[in-house]
PDB file of C-alpha atoms in Angstrom:
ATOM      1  CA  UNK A   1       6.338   9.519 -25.513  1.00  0.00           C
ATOM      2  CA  UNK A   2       8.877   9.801 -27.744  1.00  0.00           C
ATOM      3  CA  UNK A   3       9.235   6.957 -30.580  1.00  0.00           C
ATOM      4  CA  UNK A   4      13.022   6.436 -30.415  1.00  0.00           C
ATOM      5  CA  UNK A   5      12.389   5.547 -26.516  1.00  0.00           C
ATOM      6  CA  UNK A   6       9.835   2.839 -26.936  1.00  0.00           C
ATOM      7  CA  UNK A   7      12.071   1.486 -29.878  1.00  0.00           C
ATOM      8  CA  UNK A   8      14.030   0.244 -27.418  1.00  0.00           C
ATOM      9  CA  UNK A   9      11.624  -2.105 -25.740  1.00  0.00           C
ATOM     10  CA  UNK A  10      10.684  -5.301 -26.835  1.00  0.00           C
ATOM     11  CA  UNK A  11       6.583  -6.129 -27.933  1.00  0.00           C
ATOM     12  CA  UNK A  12       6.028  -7.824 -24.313  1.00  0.00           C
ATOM     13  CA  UNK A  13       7.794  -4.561 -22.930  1.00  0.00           C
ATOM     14  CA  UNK A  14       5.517  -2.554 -25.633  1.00  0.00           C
ATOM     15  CA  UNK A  15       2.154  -3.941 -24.480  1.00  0.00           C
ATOM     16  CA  UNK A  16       2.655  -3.642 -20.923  1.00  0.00           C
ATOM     17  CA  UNK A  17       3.807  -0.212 -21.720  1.00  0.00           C
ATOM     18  CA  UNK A  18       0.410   0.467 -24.041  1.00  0.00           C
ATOM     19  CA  UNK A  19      -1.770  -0.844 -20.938  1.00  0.00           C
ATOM     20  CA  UNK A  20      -0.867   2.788 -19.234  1.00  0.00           C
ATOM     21  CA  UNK A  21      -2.437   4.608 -22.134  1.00  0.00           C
ATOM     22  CA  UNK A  22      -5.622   6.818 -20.493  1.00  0.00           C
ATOM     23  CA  UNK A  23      -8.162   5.107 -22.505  1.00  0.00           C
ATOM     24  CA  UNK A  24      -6.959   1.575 -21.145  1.00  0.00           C
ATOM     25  CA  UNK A  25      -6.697   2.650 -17.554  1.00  0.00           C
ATOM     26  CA  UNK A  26     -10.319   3.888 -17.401  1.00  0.00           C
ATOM     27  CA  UNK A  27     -11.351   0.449 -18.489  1.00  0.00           C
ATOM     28  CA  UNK A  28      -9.576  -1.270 -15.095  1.00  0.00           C
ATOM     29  CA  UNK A  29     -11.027  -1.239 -12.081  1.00  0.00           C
ATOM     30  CA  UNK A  30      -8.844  -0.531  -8.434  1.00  0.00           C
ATOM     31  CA  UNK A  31      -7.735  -4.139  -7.807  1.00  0.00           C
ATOM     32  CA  UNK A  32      -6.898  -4.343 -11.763  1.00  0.00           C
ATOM     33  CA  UNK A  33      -4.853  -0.920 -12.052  1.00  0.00           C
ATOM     34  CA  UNK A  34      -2.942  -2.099  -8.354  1.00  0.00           C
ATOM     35  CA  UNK A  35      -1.579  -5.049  -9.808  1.00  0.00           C
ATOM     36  CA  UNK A  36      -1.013  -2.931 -13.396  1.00  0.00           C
ATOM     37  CA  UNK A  37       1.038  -0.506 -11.029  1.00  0.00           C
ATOM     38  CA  UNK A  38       3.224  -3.444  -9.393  1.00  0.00           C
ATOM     39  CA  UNK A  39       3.949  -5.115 -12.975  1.00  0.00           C
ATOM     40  CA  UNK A  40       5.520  -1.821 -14.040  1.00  0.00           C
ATOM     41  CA  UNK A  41       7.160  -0.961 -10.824  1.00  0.00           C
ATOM     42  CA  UNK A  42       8.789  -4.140 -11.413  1.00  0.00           C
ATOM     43  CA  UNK A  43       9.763  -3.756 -15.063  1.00  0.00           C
ATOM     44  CA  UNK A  44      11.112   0.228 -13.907  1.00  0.00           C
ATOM     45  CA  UNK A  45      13.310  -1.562 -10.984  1.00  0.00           C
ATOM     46  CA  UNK A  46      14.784  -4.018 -13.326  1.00  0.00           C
ATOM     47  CA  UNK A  47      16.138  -2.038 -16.272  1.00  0.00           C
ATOM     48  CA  UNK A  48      17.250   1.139 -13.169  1.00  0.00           C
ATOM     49  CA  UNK A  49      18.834  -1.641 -11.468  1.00  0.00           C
ATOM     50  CA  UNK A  50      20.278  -2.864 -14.763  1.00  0.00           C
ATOM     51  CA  UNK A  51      21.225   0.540 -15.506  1.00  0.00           C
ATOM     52  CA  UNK A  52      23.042   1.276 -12.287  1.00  0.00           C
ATOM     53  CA  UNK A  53      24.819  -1.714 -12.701  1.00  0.00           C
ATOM     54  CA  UNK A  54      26.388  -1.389 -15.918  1.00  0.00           C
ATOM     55  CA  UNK A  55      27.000   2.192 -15.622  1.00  0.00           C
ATOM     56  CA  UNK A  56      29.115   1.494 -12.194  1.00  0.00           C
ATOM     57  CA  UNK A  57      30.840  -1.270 -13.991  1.00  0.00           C
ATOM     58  CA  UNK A  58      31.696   1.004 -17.270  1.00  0.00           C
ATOM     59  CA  UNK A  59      32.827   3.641 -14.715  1.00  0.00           C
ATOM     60  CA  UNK A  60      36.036   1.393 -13.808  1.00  0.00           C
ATOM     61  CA  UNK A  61      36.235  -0.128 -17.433  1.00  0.00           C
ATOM     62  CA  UNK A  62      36.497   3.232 -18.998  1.00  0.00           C
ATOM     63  CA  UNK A  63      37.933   5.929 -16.289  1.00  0.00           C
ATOM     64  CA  UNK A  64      34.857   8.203 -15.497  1.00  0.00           C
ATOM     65  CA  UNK A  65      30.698   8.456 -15.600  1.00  0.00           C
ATOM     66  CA  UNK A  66      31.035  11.075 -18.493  1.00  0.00           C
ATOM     67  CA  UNK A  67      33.315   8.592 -20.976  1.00  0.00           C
ATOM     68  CA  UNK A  68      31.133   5.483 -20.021  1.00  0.00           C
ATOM     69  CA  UNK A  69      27.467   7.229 -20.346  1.00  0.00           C
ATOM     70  CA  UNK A  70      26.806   7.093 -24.336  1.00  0.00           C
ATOM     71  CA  UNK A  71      27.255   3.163 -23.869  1.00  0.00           C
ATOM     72  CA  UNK A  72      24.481   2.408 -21.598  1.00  0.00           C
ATOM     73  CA  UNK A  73      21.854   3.682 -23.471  1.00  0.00           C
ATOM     74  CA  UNK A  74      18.957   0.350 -24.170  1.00  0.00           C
ATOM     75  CA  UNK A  75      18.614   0.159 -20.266  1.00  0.00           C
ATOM     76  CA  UNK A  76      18.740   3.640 -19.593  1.00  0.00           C
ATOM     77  CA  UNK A  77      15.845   4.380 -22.068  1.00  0.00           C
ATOM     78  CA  UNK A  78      13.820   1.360 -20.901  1.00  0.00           C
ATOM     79  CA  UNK A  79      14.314   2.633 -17.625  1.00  0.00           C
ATOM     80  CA  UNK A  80      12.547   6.063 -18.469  1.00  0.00           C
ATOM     81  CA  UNK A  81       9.526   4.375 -20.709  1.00  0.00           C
ATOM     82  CA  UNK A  82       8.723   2.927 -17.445  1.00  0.00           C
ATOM     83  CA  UNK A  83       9.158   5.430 -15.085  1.00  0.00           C
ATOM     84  CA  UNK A  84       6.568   7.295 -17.398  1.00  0.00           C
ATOM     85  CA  UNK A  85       4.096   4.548 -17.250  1.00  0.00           C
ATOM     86  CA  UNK A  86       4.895   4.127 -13.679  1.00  0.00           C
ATOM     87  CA  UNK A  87       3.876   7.547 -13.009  1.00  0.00           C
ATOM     88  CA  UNK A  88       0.895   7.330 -15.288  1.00  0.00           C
ATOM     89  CA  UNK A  89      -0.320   4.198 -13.195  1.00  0.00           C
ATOM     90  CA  UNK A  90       0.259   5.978 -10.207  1.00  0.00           C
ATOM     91  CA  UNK A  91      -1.717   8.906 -10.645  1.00  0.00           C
ATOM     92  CA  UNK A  92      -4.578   6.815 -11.809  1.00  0.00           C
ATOM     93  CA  UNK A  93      -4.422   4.604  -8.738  1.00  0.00           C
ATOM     94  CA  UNK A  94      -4.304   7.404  -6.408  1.00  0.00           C
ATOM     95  CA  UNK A  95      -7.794   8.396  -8.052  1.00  0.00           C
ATOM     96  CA  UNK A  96      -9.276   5.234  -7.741  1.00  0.00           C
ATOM     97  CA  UNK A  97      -7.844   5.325  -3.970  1.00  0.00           C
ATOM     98  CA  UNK A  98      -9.758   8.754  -3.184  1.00  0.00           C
ATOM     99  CA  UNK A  99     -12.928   8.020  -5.017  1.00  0.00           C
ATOM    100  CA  UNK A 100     -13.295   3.874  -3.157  1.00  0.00           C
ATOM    101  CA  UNK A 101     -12.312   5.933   0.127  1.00  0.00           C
ATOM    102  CA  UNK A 102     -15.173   8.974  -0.282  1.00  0.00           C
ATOM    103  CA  UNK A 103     -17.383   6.134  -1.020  1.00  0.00           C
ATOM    104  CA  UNK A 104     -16.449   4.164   1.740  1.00  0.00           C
ATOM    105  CA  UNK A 105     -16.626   7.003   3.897  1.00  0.00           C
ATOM    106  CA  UNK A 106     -20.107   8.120   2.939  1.00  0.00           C
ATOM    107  CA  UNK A 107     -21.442   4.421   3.476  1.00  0.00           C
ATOM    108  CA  UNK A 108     -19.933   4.656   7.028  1.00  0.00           C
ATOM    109  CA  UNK A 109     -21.584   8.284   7.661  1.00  0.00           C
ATOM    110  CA  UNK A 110     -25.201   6.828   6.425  1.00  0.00           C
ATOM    111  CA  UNK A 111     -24.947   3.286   8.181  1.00  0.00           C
ATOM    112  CA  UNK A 112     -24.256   6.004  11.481  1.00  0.00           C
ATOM    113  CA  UNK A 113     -27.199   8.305  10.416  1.00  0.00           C
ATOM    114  CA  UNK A 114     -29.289   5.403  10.626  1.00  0.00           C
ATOM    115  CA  UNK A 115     -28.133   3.879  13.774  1.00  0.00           C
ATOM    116  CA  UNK A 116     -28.562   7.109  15.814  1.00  0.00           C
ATOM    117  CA  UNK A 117     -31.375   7.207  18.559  1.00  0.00           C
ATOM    118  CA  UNK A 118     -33.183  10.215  18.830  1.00  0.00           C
ATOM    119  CA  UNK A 119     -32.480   9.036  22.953  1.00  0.00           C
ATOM    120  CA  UNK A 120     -33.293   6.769  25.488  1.00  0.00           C
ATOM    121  CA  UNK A 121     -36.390   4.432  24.649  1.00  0.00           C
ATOM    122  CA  UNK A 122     -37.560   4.917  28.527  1.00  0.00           C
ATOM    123  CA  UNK A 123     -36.914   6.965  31.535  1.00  0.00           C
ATOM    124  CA  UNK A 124     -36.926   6.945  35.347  1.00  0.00           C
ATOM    125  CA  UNK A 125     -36.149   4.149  37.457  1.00  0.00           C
ATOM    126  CA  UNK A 126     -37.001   1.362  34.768  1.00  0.00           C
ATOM    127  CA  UNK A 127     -34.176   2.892  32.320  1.00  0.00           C
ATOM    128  CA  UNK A 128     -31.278   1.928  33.856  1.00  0.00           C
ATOM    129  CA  UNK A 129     -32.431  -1.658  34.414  1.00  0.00           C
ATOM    130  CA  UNK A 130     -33.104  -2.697  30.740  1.00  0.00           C
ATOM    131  CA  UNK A 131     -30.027  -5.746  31.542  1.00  0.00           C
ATOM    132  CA  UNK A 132     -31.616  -7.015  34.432  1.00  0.00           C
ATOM    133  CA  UNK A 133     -35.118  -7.249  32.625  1.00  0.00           C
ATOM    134  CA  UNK A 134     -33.867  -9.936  30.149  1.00  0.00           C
ATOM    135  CA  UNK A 135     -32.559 -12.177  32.657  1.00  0.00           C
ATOM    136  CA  UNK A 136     -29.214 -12.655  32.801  1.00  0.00           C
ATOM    137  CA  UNK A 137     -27.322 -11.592  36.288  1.00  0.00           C
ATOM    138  CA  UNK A 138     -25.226  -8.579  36.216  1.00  0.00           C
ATOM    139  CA  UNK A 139     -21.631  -9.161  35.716  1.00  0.00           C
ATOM    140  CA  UNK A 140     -18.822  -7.645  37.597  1.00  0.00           C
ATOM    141  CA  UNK A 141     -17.152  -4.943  35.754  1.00  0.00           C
ATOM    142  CA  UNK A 142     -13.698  -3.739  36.981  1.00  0.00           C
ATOM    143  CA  UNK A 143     -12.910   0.112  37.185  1.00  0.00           C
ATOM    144  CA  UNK A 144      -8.751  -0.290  36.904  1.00  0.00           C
ATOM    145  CA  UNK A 145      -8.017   0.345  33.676  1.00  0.00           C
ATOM    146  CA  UNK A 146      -8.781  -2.065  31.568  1.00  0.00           C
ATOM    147  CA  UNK A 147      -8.117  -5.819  31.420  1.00  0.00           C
ATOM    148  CA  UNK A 148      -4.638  -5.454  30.222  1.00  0.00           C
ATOM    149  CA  UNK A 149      -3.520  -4.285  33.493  1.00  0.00           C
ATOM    150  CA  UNK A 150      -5.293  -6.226  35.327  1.00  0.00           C
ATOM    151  CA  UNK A 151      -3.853  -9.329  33.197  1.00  0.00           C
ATOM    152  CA  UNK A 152      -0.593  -7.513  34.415  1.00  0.00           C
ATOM    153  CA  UNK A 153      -0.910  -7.113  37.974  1.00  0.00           C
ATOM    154  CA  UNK A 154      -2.002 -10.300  38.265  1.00  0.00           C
ATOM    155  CA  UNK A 155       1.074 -11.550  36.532  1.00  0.00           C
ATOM    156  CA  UNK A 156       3.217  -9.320  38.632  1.00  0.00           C
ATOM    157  CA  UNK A 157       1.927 -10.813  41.513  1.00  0.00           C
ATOM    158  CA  UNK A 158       2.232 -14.431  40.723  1.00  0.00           C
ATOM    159  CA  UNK A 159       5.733 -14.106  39.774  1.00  0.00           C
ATOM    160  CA  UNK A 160       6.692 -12.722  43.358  1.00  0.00           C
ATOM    161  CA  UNK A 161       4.616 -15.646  44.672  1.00  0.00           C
ATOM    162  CA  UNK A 162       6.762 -18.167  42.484  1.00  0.00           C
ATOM    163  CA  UNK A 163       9.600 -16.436  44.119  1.00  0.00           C
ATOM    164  CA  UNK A 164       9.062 -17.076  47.314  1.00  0.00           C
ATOM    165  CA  UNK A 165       8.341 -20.413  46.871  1.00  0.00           C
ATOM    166  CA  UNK A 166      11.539 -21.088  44.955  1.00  0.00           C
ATOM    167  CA  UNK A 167      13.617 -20.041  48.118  1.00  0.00           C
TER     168      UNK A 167
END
């Protein structure tokens, strides 16, 4: 990073900018480099905001973008330090993302591996009444789709009931 940029932030602006270094974003864990990454986003959107706004307003003060650019140069600067560190955050976040995610994954593959059945525990006749065995009744189980619809229908038809007995 070049010096003359980061003269232009303040020692607040200077340490948040110094948390981005490699060495200091090894050290953080995901949840810790997430809310890293939404400090700077929000230090980047202020001084680009900041920037916009005083470059549209030197626009009409002095005639054109080209006379009023060399006079917006603190924000425009700070704006860049952080778009750096914003980027360096972001990369480093998007690590963390894929390696939490592998991990994740793998745990869900091995928690399946270990759940499988090498098949059913009997056959025949017997099988197929493993429900009935424990006690309970068998319930009902509808074959239309799914309970949403039949929530629907049933809707359906009580409004054309409460029709009819409005008339």
């Amino acid at each position: 990073m070049d010096k003359a940029l980061l003269a232009h932030l303040t020692d607040s602006e200077r340490q948040l900018f110094h948390e981005t270094d490699p060495a200091e974003l090894a050290a953080l864990d995901e949840d810790a480099v997430a809310d890293l990454h939404n400090r700077i986003r929000r230090a980047r959107n202020k001084y680009t905001g900041l920037y916009r706004r005083e470059a549209a307003a030197g626009v009409k003060q002095r005639g054109s973008r080209g006379a009023s650019h060399p006079f917006n140069t603190k924000s425009r600067a700070r704006a860049e330090v952080f778009e750096e560190a914003l980027a360096r955050v972001s990369r480093r976040l998007g690590a963390l993302a894929r390696e939490s995610a592998a991990q994740l994954r793998s745990e869900r593959i091995e928690a399946a591996r270990a759940e499988r059945s090498a098949g059913p525990a009997a056959s025949g006749p017997a099988a197929g009444t493993a429900k009935q065995a424990a006690g309970r009744p068998r319930a009902h189980e509808k074959t239309t789709g799914g309970v949403k619809r039949d929530a629907s229908s049933q809707a359906a038809g009580a409004r054309r009931q409460a029709k009819r007995d409005a008339r």
